[in-house]
PDB file of C-alpha atoms in Angstrom:
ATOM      1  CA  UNK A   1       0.000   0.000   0.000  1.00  0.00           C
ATOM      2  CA  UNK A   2       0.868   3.145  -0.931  1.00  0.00           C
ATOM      3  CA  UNK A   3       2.359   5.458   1.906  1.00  0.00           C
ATOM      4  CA  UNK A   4       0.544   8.841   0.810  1.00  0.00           C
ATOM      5  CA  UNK A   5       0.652  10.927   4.277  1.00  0.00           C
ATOM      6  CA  UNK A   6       3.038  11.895   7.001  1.00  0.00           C
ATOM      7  CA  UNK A   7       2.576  12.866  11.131  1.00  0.00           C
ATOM      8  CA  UNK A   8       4.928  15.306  12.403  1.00  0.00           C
ATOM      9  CA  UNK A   9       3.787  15.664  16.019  1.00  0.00           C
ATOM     10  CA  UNK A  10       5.501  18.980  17.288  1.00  0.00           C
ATOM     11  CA  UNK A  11       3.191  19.676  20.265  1.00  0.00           C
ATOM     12  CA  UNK A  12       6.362  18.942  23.138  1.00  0.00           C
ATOM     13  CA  UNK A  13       6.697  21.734  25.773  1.00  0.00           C
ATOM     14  CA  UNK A  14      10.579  21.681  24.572  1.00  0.00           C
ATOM     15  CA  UNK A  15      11.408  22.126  28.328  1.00  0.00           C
ATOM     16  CA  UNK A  16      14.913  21.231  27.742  1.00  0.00           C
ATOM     17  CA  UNK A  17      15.655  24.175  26.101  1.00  0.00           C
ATOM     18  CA  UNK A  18      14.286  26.628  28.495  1.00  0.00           C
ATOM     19  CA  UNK A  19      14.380  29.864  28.975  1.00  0.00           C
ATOM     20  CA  UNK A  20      14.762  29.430  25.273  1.00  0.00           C
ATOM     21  CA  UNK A  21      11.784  27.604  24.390  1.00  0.00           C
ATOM     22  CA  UNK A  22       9.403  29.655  26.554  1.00  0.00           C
ATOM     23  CA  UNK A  23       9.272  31.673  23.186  1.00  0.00           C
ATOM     24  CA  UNK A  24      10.457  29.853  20.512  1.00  0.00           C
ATOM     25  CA  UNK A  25       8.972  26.413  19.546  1.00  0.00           C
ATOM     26  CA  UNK A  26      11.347  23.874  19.963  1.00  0.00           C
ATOM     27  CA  UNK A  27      11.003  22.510  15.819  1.00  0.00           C
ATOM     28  CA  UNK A  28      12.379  26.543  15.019  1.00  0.00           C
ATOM     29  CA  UNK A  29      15.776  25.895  16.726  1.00  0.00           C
ATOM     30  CA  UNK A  30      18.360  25.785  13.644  1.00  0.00           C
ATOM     31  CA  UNK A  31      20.735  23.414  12.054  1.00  0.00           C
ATOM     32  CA  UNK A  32      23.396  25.571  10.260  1.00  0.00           C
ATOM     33  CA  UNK A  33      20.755  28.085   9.030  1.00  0.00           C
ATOM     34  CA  UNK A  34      17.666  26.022   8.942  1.00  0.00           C
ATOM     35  CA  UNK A  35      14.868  24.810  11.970  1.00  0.00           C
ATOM     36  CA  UNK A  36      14.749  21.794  12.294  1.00  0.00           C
ATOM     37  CA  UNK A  37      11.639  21.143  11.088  1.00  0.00           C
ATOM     38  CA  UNK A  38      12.560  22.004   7.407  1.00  0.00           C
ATOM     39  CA  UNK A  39      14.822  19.538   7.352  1.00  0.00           C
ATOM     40  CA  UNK A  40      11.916  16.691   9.350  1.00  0.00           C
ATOM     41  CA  UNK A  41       9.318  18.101   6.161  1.00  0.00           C
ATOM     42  CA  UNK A  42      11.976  17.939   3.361  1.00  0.00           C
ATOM     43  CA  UNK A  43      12.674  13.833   4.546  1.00  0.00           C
ATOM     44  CA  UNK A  44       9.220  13.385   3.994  1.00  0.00           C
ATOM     45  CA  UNK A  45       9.131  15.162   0.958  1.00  0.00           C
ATOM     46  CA  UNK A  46      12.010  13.408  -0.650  1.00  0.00           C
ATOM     47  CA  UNK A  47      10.309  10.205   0.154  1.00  0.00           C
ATOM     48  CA  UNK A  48       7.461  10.834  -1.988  1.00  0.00           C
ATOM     49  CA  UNK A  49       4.587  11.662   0.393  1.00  0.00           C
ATOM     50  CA  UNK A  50       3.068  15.252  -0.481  1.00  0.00           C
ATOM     51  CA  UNK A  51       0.663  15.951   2.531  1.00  0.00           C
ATOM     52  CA  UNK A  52       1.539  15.991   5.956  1.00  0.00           C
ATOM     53  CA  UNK A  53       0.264  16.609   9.528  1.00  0.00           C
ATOM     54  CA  UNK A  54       1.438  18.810  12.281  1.00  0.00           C
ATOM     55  CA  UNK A  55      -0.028  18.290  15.603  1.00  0.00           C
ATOM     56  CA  UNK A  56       0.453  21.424  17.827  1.00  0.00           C
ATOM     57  CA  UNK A  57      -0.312  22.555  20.812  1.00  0.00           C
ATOM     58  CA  UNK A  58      -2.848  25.252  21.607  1.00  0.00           C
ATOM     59  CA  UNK A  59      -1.391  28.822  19.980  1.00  0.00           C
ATOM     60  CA  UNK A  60       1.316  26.844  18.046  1.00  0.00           C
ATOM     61  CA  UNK A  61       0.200  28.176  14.486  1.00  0.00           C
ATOM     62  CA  UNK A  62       4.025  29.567  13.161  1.00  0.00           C
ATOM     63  CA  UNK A  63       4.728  26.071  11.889  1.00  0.00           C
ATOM     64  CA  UNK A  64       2.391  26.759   8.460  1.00  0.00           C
ATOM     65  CA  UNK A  65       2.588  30.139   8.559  1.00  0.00           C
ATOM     66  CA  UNK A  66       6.849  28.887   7.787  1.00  0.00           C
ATOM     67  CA  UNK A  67       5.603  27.275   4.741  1.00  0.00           C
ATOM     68  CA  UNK A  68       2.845  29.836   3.391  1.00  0.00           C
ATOM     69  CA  UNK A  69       3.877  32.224   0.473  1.00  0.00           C
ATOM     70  CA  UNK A  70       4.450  35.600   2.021  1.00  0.00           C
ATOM     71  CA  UNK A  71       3.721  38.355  -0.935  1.00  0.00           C
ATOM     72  CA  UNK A  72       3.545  41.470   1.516  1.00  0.00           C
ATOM     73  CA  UNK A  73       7.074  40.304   2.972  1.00  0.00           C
ATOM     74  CA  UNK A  74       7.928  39.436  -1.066  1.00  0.00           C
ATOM     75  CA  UNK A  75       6.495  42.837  -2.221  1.00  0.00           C
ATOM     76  CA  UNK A  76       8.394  44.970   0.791  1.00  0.00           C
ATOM     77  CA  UNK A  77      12.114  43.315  -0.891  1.00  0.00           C
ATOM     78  CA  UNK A  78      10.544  44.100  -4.449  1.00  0.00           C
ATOM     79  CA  UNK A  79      10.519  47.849  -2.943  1.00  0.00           C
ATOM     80  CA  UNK A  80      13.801  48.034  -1.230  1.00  0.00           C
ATOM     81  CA  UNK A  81      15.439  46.289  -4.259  1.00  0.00           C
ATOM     82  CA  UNK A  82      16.618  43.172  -2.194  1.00  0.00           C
ATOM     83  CA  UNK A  83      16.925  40.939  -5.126  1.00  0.00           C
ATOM     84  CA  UNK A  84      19.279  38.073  -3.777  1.00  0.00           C
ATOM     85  CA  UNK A  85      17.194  37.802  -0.601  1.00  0.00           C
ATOM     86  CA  UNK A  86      13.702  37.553  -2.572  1.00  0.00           C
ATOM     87  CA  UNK A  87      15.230  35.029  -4.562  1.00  0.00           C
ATOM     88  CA  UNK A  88      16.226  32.908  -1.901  1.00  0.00           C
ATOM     89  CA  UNK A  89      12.392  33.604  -0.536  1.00  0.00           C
ATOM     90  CA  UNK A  90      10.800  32.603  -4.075  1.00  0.00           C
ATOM     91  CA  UNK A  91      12.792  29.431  -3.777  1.00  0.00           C
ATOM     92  CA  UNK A  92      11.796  28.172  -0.398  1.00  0.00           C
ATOM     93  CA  UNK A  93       8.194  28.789  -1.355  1.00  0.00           C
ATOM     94  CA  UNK A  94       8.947  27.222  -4.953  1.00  0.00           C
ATOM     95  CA  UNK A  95      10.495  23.804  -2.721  1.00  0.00           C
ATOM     96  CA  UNK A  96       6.672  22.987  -1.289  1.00  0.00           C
ATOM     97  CA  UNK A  97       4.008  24.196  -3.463  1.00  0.00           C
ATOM     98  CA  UNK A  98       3.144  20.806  -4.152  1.00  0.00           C
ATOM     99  CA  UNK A  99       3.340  19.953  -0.308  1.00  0.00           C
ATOM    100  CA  UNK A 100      -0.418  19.811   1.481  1.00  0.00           C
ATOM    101  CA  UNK A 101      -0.316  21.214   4.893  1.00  0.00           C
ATOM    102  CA  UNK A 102      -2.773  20.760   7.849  1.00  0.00           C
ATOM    103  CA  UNK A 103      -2.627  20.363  11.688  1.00  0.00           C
ATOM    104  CA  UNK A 104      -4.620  19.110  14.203  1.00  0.00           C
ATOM    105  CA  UNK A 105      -4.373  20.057  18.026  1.00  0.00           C
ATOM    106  CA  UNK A 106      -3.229  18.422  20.947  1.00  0.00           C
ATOM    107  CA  UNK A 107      -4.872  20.282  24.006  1.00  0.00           C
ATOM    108  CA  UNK A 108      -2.459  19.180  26.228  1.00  0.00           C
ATOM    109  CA  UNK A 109       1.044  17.097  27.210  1.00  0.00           C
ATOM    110  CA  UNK A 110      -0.431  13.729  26.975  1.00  0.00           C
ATOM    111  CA  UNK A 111       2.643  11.122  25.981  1.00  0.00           C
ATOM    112  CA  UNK A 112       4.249  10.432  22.265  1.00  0.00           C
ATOM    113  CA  UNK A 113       1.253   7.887  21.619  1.00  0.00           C
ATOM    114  CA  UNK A 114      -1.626   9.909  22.360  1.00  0.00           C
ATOM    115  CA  UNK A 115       0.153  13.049  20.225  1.00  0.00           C
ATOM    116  CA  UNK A 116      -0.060  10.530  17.074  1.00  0.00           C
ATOM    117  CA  UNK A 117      -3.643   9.523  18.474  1.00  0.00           C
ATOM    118  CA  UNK A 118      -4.821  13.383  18.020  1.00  0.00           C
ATOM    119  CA  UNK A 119      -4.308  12.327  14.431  1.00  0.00           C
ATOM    120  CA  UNK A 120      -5.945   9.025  13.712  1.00  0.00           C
ATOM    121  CA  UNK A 121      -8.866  10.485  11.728  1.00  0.00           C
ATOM    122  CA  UNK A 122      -6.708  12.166   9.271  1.00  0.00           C
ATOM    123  CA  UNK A 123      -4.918   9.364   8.667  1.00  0.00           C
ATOM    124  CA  UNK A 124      -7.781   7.672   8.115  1.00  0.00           C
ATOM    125  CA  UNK A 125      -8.140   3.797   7.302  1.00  0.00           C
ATOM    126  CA  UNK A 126      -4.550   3.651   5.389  1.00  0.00           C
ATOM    127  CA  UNK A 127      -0.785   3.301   6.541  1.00  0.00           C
ATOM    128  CA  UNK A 128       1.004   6.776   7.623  1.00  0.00           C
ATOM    129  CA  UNK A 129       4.394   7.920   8.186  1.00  0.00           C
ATOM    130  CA  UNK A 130       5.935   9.282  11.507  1.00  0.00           C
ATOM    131  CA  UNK A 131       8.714  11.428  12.353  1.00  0.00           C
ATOM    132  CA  UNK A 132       9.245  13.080  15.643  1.00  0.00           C
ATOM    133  CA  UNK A 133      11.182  16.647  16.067  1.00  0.00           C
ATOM    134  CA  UNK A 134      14.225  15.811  18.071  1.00  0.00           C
ATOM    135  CA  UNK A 135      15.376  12.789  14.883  1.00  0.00           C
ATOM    136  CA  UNK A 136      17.074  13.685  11.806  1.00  0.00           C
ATOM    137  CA  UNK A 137      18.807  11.185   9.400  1.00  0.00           C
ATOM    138  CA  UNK A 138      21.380  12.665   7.685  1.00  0.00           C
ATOM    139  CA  UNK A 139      21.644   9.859   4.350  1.00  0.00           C
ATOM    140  CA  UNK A 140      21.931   9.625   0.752  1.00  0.00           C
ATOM    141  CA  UNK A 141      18.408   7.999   0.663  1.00  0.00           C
ATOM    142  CA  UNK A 142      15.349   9.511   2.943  1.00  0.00           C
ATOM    143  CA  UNK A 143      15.141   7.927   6.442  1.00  0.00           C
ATOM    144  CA  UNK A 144      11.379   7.732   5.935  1.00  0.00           C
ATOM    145  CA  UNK A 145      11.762   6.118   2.430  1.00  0.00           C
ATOM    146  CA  UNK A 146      13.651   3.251   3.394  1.00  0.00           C
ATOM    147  CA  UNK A 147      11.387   2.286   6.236  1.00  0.00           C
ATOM    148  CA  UNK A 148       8.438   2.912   3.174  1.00  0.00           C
ATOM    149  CA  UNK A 149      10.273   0.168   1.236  1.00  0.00           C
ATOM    150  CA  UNK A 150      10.625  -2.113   3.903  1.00  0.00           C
ATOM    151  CA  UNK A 151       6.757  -1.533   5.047  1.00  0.00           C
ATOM    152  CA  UNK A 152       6.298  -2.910   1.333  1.00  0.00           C
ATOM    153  CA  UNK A 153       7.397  -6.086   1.757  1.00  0.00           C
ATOM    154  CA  UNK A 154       6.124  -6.992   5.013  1.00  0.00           C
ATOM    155  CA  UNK A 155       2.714  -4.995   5.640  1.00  0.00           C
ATOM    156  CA  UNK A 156       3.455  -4.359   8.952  1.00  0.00           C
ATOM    157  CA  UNK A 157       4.485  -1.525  11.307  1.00  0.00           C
ATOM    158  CA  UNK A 158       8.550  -0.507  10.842  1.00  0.00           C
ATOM    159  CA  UNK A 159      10.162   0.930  13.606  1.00  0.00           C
ATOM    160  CA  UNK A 160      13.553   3.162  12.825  1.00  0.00           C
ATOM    161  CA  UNK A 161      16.379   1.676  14.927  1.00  0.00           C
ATOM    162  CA  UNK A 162      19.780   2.471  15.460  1.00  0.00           C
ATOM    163  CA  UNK A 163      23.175   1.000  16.661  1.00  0.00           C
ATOM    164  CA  UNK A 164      24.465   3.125  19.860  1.00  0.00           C
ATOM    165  CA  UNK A 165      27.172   1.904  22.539  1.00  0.00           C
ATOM    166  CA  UNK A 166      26.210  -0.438  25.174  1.00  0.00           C
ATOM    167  CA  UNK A 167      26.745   2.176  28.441  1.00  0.00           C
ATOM    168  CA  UNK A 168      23.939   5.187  26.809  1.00  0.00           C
ATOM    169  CA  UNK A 169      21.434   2.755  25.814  1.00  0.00           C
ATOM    170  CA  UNK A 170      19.907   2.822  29.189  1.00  0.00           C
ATOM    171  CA  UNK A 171      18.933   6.631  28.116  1.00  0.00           C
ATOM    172  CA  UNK A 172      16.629   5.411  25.175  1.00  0.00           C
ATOM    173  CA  UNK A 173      14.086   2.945  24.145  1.00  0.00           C
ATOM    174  CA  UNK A 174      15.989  -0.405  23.685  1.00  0.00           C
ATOM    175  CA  UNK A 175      14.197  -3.849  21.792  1.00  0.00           C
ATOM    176  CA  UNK A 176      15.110  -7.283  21.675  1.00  0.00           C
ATOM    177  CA  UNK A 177      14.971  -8.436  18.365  1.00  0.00           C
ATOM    178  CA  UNK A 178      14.901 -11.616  16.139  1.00  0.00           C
ATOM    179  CA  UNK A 179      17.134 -10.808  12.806  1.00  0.00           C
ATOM    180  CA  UNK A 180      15.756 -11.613   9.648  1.00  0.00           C
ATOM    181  CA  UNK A 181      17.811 -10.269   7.014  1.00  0.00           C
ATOM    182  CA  UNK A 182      20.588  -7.076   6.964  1.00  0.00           C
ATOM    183  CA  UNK A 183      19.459  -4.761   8.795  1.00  0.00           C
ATOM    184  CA  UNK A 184      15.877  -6.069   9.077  1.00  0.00           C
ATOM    185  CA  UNK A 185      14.324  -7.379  12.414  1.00  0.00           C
ATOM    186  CA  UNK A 186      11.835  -8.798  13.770  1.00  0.00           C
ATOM    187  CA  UNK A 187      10.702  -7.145  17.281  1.00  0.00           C
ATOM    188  CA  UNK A 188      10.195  -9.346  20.389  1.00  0.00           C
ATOM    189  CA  UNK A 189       9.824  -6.902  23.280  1.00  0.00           C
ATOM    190  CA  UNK A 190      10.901  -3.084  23.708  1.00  0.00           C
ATOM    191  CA  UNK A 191      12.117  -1.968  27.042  1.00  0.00           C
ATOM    192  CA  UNK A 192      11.511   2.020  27.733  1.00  0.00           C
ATOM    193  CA  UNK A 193      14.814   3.034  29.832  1.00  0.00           C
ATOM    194  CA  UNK A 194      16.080  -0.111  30.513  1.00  0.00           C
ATOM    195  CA  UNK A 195      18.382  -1.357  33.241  1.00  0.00           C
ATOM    196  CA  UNK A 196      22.056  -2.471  31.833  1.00  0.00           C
ATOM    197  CA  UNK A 197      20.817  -6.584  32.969  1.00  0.00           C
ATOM    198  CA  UNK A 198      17.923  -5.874  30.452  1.00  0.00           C
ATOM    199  CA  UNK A 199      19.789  -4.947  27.713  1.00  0.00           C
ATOM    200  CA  UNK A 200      20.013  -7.420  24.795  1.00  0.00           C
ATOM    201  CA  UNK A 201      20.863  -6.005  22.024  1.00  0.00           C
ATOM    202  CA  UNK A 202      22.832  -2.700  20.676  1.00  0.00           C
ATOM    203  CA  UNK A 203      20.110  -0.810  19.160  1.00  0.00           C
ATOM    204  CA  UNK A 204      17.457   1.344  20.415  1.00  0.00           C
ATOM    205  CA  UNK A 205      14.423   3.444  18.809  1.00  0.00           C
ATOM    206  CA  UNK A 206      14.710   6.354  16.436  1.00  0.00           C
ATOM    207  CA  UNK A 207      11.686   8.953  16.044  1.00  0.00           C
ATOM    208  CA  UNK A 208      10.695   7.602  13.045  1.00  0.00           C
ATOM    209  CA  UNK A 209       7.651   5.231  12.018  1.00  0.00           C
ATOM    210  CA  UNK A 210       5.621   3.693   9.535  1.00  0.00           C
ATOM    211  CA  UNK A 211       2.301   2.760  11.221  1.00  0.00           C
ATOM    212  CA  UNK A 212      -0.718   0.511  10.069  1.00  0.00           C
ATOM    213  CA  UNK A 213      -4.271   1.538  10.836  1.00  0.00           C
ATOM    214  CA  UNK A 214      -4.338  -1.090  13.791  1.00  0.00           C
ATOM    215  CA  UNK A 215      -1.745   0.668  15.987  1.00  0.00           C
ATOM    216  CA  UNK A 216      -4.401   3.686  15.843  1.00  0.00           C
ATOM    217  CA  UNK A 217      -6.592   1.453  17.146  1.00  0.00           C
ATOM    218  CA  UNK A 218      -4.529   0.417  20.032  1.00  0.00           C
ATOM    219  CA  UNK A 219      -3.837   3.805  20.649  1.00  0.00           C
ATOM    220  CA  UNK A 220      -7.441   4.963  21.435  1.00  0.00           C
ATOM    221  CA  UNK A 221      -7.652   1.651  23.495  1.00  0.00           C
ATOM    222  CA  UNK A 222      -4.935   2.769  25.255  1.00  0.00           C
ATOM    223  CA  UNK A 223      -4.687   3.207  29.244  1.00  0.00           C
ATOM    224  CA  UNK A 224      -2.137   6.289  30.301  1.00  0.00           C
ATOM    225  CA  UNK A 225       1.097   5.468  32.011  1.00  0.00           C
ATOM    226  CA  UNK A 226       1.454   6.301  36.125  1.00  0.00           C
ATOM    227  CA  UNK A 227       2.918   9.751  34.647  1.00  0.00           C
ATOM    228  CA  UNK A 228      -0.844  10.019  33.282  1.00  0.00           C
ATOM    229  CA  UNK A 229       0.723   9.800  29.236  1.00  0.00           C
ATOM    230  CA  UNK A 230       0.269   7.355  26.666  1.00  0.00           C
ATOM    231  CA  UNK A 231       3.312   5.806  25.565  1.00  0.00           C
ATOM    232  CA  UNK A 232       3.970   4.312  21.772  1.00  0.00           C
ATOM    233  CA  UNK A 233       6.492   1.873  22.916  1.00  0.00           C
ATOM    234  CA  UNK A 234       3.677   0.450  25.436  1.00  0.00           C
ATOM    235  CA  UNK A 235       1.168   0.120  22.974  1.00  0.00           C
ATOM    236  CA  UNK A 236       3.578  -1.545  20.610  1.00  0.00           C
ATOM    237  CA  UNK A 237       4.594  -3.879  23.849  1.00  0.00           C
ATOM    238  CA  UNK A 238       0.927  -4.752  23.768  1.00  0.00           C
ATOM    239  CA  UNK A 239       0.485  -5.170  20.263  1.00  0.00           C
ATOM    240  CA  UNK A 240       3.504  -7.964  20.716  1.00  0.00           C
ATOM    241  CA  UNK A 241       1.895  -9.646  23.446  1.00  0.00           C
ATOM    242  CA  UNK A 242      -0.639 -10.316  21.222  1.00  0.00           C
ATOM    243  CA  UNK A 243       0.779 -11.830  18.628  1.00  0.00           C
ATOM    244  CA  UNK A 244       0.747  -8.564  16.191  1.00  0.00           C
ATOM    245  CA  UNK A 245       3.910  -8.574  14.221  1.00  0.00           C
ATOM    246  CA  UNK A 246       6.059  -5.621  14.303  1.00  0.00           C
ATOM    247  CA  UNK A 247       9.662  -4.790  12.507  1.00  0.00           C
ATOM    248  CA  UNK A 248      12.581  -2.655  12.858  1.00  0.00           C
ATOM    249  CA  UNK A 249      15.014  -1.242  10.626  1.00  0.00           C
ATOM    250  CA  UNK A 250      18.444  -0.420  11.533  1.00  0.00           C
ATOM    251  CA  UNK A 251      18.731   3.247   9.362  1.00  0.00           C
ATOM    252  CA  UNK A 252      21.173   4.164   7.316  1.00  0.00           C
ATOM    253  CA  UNK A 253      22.755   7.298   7.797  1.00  0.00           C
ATOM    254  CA  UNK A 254      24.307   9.621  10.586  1.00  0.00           C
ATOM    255  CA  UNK A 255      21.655  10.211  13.451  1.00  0.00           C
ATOM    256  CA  UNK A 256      21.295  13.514  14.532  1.00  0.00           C
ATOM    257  CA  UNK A 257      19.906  14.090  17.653  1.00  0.00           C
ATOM    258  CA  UNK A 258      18.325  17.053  18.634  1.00  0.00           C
ATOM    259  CA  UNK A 259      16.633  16.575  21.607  1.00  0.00           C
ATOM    260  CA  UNK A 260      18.415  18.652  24.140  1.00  0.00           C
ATOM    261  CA  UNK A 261      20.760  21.309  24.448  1.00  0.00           C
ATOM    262  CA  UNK A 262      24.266  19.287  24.042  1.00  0.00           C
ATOM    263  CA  UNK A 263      22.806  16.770  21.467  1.00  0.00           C
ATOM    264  CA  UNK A 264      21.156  20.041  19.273  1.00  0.00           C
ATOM    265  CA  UNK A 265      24.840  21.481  19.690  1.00  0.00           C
ATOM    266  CA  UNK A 266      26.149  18.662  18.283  1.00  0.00           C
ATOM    267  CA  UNK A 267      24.093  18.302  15.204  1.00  0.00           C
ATOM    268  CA  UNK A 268      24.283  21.760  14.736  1.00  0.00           C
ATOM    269  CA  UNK A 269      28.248  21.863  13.942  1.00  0.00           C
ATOM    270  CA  UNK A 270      27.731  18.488  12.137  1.00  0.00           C
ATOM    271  CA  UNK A 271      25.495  20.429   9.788  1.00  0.00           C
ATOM    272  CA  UNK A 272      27.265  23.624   9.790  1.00  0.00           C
ATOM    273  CA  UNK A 273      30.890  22.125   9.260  1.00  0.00           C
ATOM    274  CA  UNK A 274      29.387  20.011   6.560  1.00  0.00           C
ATOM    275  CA  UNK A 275      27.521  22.839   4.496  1.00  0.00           C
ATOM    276  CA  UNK A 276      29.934  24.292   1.821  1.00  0.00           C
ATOM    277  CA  UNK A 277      28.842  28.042   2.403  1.00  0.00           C
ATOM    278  CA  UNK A 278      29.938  27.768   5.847  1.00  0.00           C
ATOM    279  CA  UNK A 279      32.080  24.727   6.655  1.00  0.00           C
ATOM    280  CA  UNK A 280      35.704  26.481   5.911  1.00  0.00           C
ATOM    281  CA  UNK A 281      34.927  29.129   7.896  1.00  0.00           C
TER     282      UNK A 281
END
């Protein structure tokens, strides 16, 4: 089935980048000289799915005013004679006129799962993409295109993993997994935070999804935690208990992290060092 739409849940409080956050959304914070959410929207883009959905929080509205044409601001450099710099505009808006924006609202902090949740009926009855804020794949092919390609041979949710060291996986979302081919597993049981004696193997969950109308259905099921959220990795726990079948993809490319202040640093001068107009200087 064909992939057609994408979630981009951006709702988070970004409290680990306060004071900064308090006034700037935590998917504005740049990489060299872009937010990180243009980089999140051109993945999806370059993966072949044209419409995607934001869900923000109360207020949160910048994110599509980013990607709306702006002919006062383009008429104002017309005036002034700012040639160069409307250019550049006319080509950002050029890059996603094709791209179908919407949003729908989460009222308030409620858990990873129950921000996707906020979007089951625009996704509908089919198979959506997911990518989360704080994850960015830097790779010659799209992130969310090769877990696309892999959700086409197996009709199943695709989890993005990655390969960390041993002694920070207790920091993430770790799985035990049955391999089935390169790179390709099969997931037995994912462990939120686990202790180093439940570690089994050396990768652990990226932001990014591909997720089949069931798992919305689990979702809505779904009980919150003891911090009152609902949790994705639970609800994929469940889904394994089950019997539902559920895979994982180790990604390639370099994993950016941006999901506080040291990790954003870092992908920051990864991104910076790397881009041609900047990286000599």
């Amino acid at each position: 089935m064909e992939i057609k739409k994408a979630i981009i849940p951006v709702a988070g409080l970004g409290t680990r980048f306060l004071p900064l956050s308090k006034v700037l959304s935590k998917e504005f914070i740049p990489l060299a000289d872009k937010p990180v959410i243009q980089y999140i929207v051109e993945e999806v883009q370059k993966s072949g799915i044209k419409e995607i959905v934001f869900v923000v929080s109360p207020g949160q509205k910048a994110i599509l005013s980013y990607f709306k044409k702006s002919p006062d601001l383009e008429k104002l450099l017309t005036k002034r004679k700012k040639d160069s710099v409307l250019k550049e505009l006319k080509d950002f808006q050029e890059k996603f006129k094709d791209m179908e924006f919407s949003f729908v609202l989460q009222k308030e902090p409620g858990g990873d799962g129950h921000a996707i949740a906020q979007a089951s009926k625009m996704a509908g009855k089919d198979p959506v993409a997911v990518s989360f804020g704080d994850d960015i794949i830097d790779s010659d092919q799209p992130a969310i295109e090769q877990l696309v390609e892999i959700f086409k041979t197996c009709n199943a949710p695709v989890v993005c993993l990655k390969a960390i060291p041993r002694e920070k996986i207790p920091a993430y979302g770790s799985v035990v997994v049955e391999k089935i081919a390169s790179r390709l597993y099969k997931i037995k049981k994912i462990i939120e935070k686990p202790e180093p004696s439940q570690i089994s193997s050396d990768l652990v969950i990226v932001g990014k999804y591909v997720l089949t109308p069931d798992v919305f259905g689990y979702l809505k099921k779904a009980k919150p935690s003891k911090k009152g959220e609902i949790i994705l990795a639970e609800v994929f726990d469940k889904m394994l208990n089950e019997g539902k079948t559920i895979y994982g993809y180790e990604i390639k490319g370099e994993w950016l992290e941006c999901g506080d202040k040291q990790k954003w640093l870092k992908s920051f001068f990864y991104m910076a060092l790397k881009d041609p107009r900047f990286g000599e200087e």
